CSV table of C-alpha atoms in Angstrom, one decimal:
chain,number,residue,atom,x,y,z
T,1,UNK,CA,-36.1,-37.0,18.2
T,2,UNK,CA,-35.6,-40.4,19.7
T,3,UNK,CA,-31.9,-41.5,20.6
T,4,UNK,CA,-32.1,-44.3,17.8
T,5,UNK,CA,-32.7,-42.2,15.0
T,6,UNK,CA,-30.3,-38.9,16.2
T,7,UNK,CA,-27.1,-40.1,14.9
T,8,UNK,CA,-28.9,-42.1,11.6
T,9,UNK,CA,-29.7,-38.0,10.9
T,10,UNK,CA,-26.3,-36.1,11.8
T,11,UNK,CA,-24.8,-38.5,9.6
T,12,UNK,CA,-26.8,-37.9,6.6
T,13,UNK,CA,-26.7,-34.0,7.1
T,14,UNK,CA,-22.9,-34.6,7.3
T,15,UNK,CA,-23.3,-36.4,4.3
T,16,UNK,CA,-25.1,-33.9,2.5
T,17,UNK,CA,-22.6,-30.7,3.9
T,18,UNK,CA,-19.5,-32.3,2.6
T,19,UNK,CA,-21.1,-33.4,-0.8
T,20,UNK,CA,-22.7,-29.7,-1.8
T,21,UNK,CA,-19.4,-28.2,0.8
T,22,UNK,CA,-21.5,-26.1,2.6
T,23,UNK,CA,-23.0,-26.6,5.9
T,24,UNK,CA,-26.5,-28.3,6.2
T,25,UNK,CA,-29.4,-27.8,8.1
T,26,UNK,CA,-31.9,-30.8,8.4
T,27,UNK,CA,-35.4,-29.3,9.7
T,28,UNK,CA,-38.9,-30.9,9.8
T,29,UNK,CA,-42.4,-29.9,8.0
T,30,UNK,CA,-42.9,-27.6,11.3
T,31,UNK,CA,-39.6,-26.0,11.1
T,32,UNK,CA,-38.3,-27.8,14.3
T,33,UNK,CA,-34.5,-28.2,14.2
T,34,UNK,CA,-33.1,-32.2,14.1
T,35,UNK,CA,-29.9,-31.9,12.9
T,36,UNK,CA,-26.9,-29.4,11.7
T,37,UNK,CA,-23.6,-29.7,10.1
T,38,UNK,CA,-20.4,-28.1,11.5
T,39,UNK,CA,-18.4,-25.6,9.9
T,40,UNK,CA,-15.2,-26.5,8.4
T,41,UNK,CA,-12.7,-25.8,11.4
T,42,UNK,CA,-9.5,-24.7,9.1
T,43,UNK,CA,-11.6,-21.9,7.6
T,44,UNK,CA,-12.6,-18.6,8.9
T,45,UNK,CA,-16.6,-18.2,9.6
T,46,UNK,CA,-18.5,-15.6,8.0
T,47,UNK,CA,-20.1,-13.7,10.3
T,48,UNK,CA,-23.1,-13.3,7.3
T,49,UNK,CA,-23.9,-16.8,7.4
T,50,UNK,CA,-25.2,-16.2,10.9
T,51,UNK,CA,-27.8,-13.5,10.0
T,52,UNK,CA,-31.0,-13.7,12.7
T,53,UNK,CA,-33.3,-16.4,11.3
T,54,UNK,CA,-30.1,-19.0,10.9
T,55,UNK,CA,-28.8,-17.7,14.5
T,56,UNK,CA,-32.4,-18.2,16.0
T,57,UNK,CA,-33.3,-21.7,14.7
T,58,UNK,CA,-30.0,-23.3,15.8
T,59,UNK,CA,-30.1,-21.3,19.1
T,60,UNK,CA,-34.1,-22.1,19.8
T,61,UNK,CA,-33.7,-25.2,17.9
T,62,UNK,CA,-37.0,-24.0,16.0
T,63,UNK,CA,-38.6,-21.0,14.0
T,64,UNK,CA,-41.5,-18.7,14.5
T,65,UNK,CA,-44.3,-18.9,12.5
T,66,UNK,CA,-43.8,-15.8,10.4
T,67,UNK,CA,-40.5,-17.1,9.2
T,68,UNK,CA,-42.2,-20.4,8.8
T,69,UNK,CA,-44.7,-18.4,6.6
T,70,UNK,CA,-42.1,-16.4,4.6
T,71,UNK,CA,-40.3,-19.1,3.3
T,72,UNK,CA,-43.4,-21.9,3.0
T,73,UNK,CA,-44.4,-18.6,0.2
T,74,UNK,CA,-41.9,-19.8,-2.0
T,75,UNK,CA,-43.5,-23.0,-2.8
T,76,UNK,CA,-41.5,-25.5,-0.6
T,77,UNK,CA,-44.0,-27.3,0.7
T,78,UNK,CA,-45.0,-28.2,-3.2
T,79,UNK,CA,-41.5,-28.5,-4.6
T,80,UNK,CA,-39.7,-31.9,-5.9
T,81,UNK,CA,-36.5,-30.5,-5.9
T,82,UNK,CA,-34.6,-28.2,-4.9
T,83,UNK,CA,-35.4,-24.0,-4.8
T,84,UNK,CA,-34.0,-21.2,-4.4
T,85,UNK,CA,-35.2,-18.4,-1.9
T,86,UNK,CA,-33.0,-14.8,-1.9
T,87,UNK,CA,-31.7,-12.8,0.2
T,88,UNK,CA,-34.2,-10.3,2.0
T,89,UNK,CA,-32.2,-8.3,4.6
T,90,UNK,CA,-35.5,-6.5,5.9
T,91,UNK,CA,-37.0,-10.2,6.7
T,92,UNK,CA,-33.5,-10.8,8.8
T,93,UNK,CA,-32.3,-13.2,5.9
T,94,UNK,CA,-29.3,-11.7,5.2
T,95,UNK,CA,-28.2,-14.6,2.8
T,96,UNK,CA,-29.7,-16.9,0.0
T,97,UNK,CA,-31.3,-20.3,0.8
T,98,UNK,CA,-30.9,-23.6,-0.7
T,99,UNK,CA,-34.1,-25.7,0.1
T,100,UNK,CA,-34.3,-29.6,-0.7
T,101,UNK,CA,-37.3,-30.6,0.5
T,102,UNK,CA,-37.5,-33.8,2.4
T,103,UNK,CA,-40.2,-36.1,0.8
T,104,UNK,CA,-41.5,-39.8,1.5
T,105,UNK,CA,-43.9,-41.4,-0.7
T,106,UNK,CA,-44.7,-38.1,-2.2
T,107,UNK,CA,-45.2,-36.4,1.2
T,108,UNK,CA,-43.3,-33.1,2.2
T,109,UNK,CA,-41.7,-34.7,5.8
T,110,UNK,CA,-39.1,-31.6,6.1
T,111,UNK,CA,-36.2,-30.1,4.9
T,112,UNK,CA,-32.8,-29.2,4.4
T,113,UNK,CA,-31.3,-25.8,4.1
T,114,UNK,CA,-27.5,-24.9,2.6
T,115,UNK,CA,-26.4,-20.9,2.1
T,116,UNK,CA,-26.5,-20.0,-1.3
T,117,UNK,CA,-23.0,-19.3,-2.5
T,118,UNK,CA,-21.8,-18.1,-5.9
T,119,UNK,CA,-21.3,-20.2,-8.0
T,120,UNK,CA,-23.0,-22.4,-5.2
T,121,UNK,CA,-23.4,-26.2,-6.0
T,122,UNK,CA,-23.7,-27.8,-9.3
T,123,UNK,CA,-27.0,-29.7,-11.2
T,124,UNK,CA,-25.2,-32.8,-10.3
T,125,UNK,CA,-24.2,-31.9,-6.4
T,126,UNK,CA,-27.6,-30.5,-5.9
T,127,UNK,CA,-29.1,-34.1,-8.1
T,128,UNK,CA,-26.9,-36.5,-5.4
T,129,UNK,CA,-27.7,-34.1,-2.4
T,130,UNK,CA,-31.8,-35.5,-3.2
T,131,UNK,CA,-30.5,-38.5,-3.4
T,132,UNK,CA,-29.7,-38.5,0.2
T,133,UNK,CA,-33.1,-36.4,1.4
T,134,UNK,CA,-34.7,-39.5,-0.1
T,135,UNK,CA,-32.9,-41.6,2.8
T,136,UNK,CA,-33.9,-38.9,5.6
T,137,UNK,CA,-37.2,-38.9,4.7
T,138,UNK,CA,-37.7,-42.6,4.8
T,139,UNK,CA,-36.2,-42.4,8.4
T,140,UNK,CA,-38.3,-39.5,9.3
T,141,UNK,CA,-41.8,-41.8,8.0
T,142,UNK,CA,-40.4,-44.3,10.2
T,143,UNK,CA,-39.7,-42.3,13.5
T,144,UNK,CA,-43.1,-40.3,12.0
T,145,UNK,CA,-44.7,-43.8,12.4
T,146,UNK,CA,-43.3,-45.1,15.6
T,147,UNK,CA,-44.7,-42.1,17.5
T,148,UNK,CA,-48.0,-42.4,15.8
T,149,UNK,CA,-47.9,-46.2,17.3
T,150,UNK,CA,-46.7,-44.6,21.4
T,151,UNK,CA,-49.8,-42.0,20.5
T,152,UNK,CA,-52.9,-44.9,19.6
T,153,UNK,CA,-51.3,-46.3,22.6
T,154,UNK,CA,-50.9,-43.5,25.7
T,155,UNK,CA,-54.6,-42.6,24.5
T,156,UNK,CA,-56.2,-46.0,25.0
T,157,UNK,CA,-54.6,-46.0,28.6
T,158,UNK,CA,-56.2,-42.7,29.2
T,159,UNK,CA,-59.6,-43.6,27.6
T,160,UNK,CA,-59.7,-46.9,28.4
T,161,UNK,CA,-62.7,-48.1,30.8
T,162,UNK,CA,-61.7,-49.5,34.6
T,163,UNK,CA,-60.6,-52.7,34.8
T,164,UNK,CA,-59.4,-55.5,32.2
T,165,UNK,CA,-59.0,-52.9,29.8
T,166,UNK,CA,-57.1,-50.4,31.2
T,167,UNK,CA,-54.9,-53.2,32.4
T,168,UNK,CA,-54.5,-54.8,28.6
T,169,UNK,CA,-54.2,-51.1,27.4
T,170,UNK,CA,-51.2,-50.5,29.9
T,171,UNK,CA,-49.8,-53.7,29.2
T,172,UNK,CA,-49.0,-52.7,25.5
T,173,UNK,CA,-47.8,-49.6,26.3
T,174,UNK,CA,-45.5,-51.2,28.6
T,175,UNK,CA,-44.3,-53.3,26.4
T,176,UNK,CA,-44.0,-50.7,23.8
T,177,UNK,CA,-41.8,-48.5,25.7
T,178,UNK,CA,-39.5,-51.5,27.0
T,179,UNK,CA,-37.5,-50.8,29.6
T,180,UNK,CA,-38.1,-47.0,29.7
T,181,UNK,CA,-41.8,-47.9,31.3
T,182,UNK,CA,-40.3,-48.8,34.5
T,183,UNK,CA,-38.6,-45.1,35.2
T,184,UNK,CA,-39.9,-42.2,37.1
T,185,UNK,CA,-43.2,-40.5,34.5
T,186,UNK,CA,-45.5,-37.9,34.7
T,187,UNK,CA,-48.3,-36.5,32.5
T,188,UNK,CA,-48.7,-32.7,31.7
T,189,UNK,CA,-52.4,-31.7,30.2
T,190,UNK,CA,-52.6,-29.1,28.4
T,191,UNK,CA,-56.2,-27.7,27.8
T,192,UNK,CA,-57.6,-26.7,26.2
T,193,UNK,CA,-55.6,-27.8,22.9
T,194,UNK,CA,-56.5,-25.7,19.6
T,195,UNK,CA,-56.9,-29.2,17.5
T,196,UNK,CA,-57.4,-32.5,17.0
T,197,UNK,CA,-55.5,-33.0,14.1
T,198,UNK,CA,-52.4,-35.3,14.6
T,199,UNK,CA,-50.4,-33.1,11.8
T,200,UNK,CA,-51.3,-30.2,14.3
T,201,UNK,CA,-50.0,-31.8,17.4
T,202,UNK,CA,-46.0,-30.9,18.5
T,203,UNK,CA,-43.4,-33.6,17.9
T,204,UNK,CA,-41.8,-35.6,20.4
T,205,UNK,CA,-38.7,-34.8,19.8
T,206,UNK,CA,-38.7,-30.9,20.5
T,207,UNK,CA,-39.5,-31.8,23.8
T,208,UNK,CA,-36.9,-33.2,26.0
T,209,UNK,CA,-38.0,-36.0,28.0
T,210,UNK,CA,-41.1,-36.6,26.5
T,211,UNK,CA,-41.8,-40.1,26.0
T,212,UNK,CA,-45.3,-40.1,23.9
T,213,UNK,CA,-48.5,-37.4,24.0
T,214,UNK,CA,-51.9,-37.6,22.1
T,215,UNK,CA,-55.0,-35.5,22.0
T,216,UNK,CA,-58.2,-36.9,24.1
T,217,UNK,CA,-61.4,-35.1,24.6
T,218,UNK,CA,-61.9,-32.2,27.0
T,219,UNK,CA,-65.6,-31.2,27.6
T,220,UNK,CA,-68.2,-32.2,24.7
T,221,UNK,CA,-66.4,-30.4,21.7
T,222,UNK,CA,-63.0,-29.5,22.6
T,223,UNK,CA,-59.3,-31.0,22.8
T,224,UNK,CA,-56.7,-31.3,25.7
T,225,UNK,CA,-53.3,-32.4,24.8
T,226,UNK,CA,-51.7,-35.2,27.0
T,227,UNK,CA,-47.7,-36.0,27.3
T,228,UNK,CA,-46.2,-38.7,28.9
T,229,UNK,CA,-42.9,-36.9,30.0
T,230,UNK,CA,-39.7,-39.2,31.8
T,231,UNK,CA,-37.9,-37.8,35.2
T,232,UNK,CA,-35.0,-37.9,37.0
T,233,UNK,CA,-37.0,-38.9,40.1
T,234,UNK,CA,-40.7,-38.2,41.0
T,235,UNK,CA,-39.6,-35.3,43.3
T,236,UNK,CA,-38.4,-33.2,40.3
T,237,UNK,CA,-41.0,-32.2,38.2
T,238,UNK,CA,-38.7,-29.3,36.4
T,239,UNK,CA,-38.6,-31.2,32.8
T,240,UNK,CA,-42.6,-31.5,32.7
T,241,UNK,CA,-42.6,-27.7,34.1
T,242,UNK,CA,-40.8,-27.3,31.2
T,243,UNK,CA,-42.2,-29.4,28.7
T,244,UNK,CA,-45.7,-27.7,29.7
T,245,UNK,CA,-44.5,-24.3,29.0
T,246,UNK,CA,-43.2,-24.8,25.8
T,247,UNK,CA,-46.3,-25.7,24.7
T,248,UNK,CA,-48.1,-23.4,25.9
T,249,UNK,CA,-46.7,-21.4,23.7
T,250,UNK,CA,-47.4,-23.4,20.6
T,251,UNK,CA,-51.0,-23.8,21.9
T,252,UNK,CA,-51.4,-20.1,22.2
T,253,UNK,CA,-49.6,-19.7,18.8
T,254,UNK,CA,-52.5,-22.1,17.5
T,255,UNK,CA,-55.2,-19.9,18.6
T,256,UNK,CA,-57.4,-21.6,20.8
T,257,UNK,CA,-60.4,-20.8,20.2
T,258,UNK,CA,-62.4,-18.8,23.0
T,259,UNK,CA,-64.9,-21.4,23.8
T,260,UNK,CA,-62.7,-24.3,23.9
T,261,UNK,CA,-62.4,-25.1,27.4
T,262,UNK,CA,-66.2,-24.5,28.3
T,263,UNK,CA,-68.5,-27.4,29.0
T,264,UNK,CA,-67.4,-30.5,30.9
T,265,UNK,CA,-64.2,-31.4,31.7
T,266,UNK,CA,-61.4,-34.3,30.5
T,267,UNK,CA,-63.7,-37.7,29.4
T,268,UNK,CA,-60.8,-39.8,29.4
T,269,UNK,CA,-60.5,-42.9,31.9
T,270,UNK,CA,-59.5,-41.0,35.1
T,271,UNK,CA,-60.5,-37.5,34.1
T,272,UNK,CA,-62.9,-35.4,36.1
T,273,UNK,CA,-66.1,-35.4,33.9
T,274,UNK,CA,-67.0,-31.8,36.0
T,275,UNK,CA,-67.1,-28.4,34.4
T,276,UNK,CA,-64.4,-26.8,33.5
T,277,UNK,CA,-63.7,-22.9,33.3
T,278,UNK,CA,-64.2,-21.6,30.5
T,279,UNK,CA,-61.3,-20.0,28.3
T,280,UNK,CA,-60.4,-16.5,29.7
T,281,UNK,CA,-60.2,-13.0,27.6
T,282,UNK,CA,-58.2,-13.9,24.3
T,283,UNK,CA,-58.7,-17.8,24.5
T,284,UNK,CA,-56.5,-18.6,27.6
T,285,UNK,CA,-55.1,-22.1,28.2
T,286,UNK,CA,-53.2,-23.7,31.2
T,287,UNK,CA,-51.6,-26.7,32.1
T,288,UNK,CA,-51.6,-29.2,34.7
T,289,UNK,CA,-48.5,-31.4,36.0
T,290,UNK,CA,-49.4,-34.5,37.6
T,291,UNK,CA,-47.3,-36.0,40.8
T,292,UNK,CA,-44.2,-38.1,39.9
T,293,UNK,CA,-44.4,-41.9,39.8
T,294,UNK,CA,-42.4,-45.1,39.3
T,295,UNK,CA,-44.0,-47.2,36.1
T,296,UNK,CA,-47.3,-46.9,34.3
T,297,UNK,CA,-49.5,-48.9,37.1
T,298,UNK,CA,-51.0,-45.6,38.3
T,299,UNK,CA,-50.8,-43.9,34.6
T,300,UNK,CA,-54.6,-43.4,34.9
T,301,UNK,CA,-54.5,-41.6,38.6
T,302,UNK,CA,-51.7,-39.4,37.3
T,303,UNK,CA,-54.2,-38.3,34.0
T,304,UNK,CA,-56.9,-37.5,36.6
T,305,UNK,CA,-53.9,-35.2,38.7
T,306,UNK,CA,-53.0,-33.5,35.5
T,307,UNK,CA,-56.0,-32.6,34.1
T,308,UNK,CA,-57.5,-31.3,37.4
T,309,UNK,CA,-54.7,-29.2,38.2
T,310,UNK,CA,-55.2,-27.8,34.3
T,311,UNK,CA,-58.9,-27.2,35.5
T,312,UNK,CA,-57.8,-25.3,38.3
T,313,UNK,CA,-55.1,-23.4,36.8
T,314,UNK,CA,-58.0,-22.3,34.2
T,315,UNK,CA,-60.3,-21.2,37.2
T,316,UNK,CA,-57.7,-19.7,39.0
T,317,UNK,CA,-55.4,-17.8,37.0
T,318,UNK,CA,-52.9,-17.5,39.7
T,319,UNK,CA,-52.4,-21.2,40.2
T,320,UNK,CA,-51.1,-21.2,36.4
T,321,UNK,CA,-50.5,-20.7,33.3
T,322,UNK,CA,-48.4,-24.4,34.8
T,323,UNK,CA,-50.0,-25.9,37.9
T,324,UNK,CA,-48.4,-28.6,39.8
T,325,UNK,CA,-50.9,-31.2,41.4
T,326,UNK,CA,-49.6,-31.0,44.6
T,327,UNK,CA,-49.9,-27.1,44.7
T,328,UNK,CA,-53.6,-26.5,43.7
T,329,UNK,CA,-55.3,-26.6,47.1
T,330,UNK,CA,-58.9,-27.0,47.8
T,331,UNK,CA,-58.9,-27.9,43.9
T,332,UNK,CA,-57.6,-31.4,44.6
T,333,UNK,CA,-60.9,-32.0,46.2
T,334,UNK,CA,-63.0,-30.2,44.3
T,335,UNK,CA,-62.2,-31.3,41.0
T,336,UNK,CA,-63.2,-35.1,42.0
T,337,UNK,CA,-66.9,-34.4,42.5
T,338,UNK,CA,-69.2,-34.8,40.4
T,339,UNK,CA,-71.1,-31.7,39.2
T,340,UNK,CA,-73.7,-31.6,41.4
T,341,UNK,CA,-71.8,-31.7,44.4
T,342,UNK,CA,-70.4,-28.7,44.0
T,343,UNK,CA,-73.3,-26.2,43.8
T,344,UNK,CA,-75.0,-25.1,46.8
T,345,UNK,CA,-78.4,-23.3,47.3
T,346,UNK,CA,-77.3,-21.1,49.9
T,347,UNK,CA,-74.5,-19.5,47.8
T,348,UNK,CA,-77.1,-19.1,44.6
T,349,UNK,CA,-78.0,-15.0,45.5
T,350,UNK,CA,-74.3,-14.3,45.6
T,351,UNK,CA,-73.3,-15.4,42.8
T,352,UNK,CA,-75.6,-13.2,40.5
T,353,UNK,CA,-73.9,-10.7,38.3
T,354,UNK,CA,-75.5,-8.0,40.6
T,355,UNK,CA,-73.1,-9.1,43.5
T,356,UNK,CA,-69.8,-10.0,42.0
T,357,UNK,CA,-68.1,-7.0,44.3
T,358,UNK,CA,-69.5,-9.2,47.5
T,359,UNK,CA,-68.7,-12.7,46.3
T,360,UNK,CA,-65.3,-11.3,45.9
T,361,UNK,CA,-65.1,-9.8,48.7
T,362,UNK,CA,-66.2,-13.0,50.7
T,363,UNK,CA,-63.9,-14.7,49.0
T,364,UNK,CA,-60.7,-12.5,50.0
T,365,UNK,CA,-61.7,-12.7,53.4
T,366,UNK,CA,-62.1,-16.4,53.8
T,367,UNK,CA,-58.8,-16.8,51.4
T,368,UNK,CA,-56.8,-14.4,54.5
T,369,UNK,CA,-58.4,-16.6,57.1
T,370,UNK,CA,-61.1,-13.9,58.2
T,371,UNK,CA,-58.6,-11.4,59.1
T,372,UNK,CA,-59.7,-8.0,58.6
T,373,UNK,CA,-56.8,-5.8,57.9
T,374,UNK,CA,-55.0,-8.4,55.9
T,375,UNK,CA,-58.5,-8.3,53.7
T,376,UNK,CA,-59.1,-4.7,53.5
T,377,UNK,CA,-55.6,-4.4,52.2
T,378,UNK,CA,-55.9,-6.6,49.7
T,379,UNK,CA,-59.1,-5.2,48.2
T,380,UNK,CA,-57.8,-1.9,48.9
T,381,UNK,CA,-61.2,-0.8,50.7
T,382,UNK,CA,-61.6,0.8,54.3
T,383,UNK,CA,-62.2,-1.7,56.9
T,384,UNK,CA,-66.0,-0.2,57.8
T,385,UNK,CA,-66.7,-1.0,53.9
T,386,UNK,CA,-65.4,-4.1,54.4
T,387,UNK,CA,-67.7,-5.0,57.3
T,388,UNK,CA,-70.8,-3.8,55.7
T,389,UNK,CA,-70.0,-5.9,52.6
T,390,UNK,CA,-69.7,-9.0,54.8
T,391,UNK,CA,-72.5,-7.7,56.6
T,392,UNK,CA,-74.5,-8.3,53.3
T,393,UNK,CA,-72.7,-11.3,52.5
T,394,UNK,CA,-74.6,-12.3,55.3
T,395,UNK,CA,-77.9,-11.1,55.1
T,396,UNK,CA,-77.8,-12.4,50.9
T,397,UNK,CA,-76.9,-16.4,52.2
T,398,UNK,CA,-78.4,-16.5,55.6
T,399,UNK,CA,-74.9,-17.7,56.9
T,400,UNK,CA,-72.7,-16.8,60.2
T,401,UNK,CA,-69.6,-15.6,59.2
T,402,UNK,CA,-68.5,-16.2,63.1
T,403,UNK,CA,-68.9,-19.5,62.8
T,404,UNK,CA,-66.1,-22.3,61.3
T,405,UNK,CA,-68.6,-24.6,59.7
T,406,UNK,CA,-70.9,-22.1,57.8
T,407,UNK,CA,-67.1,-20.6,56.8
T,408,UNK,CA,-66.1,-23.9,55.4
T,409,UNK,CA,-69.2,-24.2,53.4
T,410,UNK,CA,-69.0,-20.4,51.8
T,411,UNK,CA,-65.3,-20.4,50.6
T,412,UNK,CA,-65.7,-24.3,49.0
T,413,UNK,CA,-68.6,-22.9,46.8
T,414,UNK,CA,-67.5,-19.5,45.5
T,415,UNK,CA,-64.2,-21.9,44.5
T,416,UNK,CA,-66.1,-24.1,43.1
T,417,UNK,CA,-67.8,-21.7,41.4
T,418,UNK,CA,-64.5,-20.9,39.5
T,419,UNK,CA,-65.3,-24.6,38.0
């Protein structure tokens, strides 16, 4: 939720808690907390009203999915006015719900939640509490609609073509975000993402510091997710960490589907255009944090940071689930060449199924600097089985693992084999 519209909400919800006299929760379609009202100070808090789903969503400032489930099963998503929901104790709702669903132009934009009290409010509380979800959900529509706007523009900068139009496409977005454009950014890709669909893709506002995100492609039929995400300075990359992690989560909730990251890689202005690893076990995803900059001039180089280190963090599972740019290695390199480039003849025999055990082992070695026992520990293997796998290492590429050059050339392809 933007600064501009945070107090336009706390009022209403205000509004609405000392009209019905019970405190108010405002929440949107997705269940996201935006706003709540505080209990009255004189009275004495019933520990009731804070049973686990109410304690969670203020605490989190959001609610799982089953919960989101549970009560979308009462109709709310369909429902004019207001409705009722009871108490379920085994569901961790130890009291009744009051749910007024926030609507704009007939469209279900969130909703607002009181405890159901007896008596509880009246026809005519309840009639003038609408009333004033009417005016939230016109605000919401516009906020709804002022994102939409940052999204068409962040992904023209990213797909944008070199030149004039990358320039006019930063330009606007510049001028869009006003005097926020000129602070310390970074972009986070998350990839890949589990859909296209805008009403799919997380709001702005649960993620602190995030400025404006939008989906572009990754590979020929999948999504990544891209977030323009403020800083305190480009050194500290801790709110994008964060912002990356978070979701994540939501992108793992969304069950990506297992195949989403194969093929080629981000086609976005500035993406890599190589292959990408494919999903792991279960539908992995990662993310990748670009370096920190000043303004949007080099909003395009940072894209091609972010969605590399995402690449590697998918090849490399112990560069993730959140790789930083400047912490992915021989990936930085790799992930700029073209396809091609990274396959080499000489390395084709070892990686066949048949000799995974030695392409691993070759790899270990070259990854502890060809030093024996640090190797043989790691694999857990005797140090005589260790030479006679390098031995056939060897013998299977026709390469001298004595010498520096022929080294070079063996660990850049079994990591670029990870691509």
């Amino acid at each position: 939720m933007t600064a501009a519209y945070k107090g336009d909400y706390q009022e209403l919800v205000d509004e609405i808690s000392e009209l019905l006299g019970a405190p108010a929760t405002l929440e949107s379609r997705t269940f996201e907390l935006i706003a709540f009202g505080a209990y009255d100070s004189e009275g004495d808090l019933d520990p009731s009203a804070l049973d686990p789903v109410r304690t969670r969503s203020i605490l989190t400032r959001r609610s799982t999915a089953a919960v989101r489930r549970w009560f979308e099963g009462f109709g709310i998503t369909r429902a004019t006015g207001p409705v009722r929901i009871p108490p379920t104790p085994e569901a961790g709702v130890y009291r009744g719900r009051i749910c007024l669903p926030v609507r704009h132009r007939g469209v279900v934009l969130g909703y607002v939640w009181l405890l159901d009290d007896d008596p509880g409010p009246s026809e005519q509380q309840l009639a003038a509490a609408m009333l004033v979800t009417g005016r939230i959900g016109a605000l919401l529509a516009d906020e709804a609609q002022h994102g939409a706007d940052l999204t068409r523009e962040l992904r023209a900068v990213l797909t944008a073509e070199r030149g004039w139009p990358r320039d006019m496409a930063v330009a606007e977005l510049r001028t869009a975000l006003g005097a926020r454009a000129d602070g310390p950014h970074t972009v986070v890709c998350v990839a890949p993402w589990p859909s296209a669909d805008p009403d799919d893709a997380p709001s702005v506002r649960t993620l602190p510091g995030a400025t404006a995100l939008c989906t572009v492609p990754w590979g020929t039929t999948a999504q990544c997710l891209a977030v323009l995400v403020r800083l305190r300075s480009p050194e500290t990359l801790t709110g994008a960490v964060s912002a990356a992690t978070r979701l994540l989560e939501q992108a793992e909730a969304g069950a990506v589907p297992a195949d989403g990251g194969a093929g080629r890689g981000p086609t976005a202005a500035g993406g890599t255009g190589g292959p990408t690893a494919a999903t792991g076990a279960g539908g992995r995803t990662a993310a990748g944090v670009a370096a920190g900059r000043i303004g949007l001039a080099d909003l395009a180089a940072a894209w091609a940071e972010a969605s590399a280190a995402a690449r590697a963090a998918l090849a490399e599972p112990r560069l993730g689930p959140v790789a930083e740019w400047a912490r992915i290695g021989p990936y930085r390199l790799l992930t700029s060449l073209p396809p091609h480039a990274t396959h080499d003849a000489v390395t084709g025999p070892l990686l066949t199924p048949g000799h995974q055990e030695l392409a691993r082992t070759a790899e270990v070695y070259l990854d502890c600097a060809g030093q024996a026992g640090r190797t043989a520990a790691e694999l857990g293997i005797h140090r005589q089985t260790l030479y006679y796998r390098l031995s056939r290492v060897e013998q299977l590429t026709g390469l001298d693992l004595d010498d520096g050059e022929d080294r070079l050339l063996l660990h850049m392809a079994l990591k670029a084999a990870r691509l």
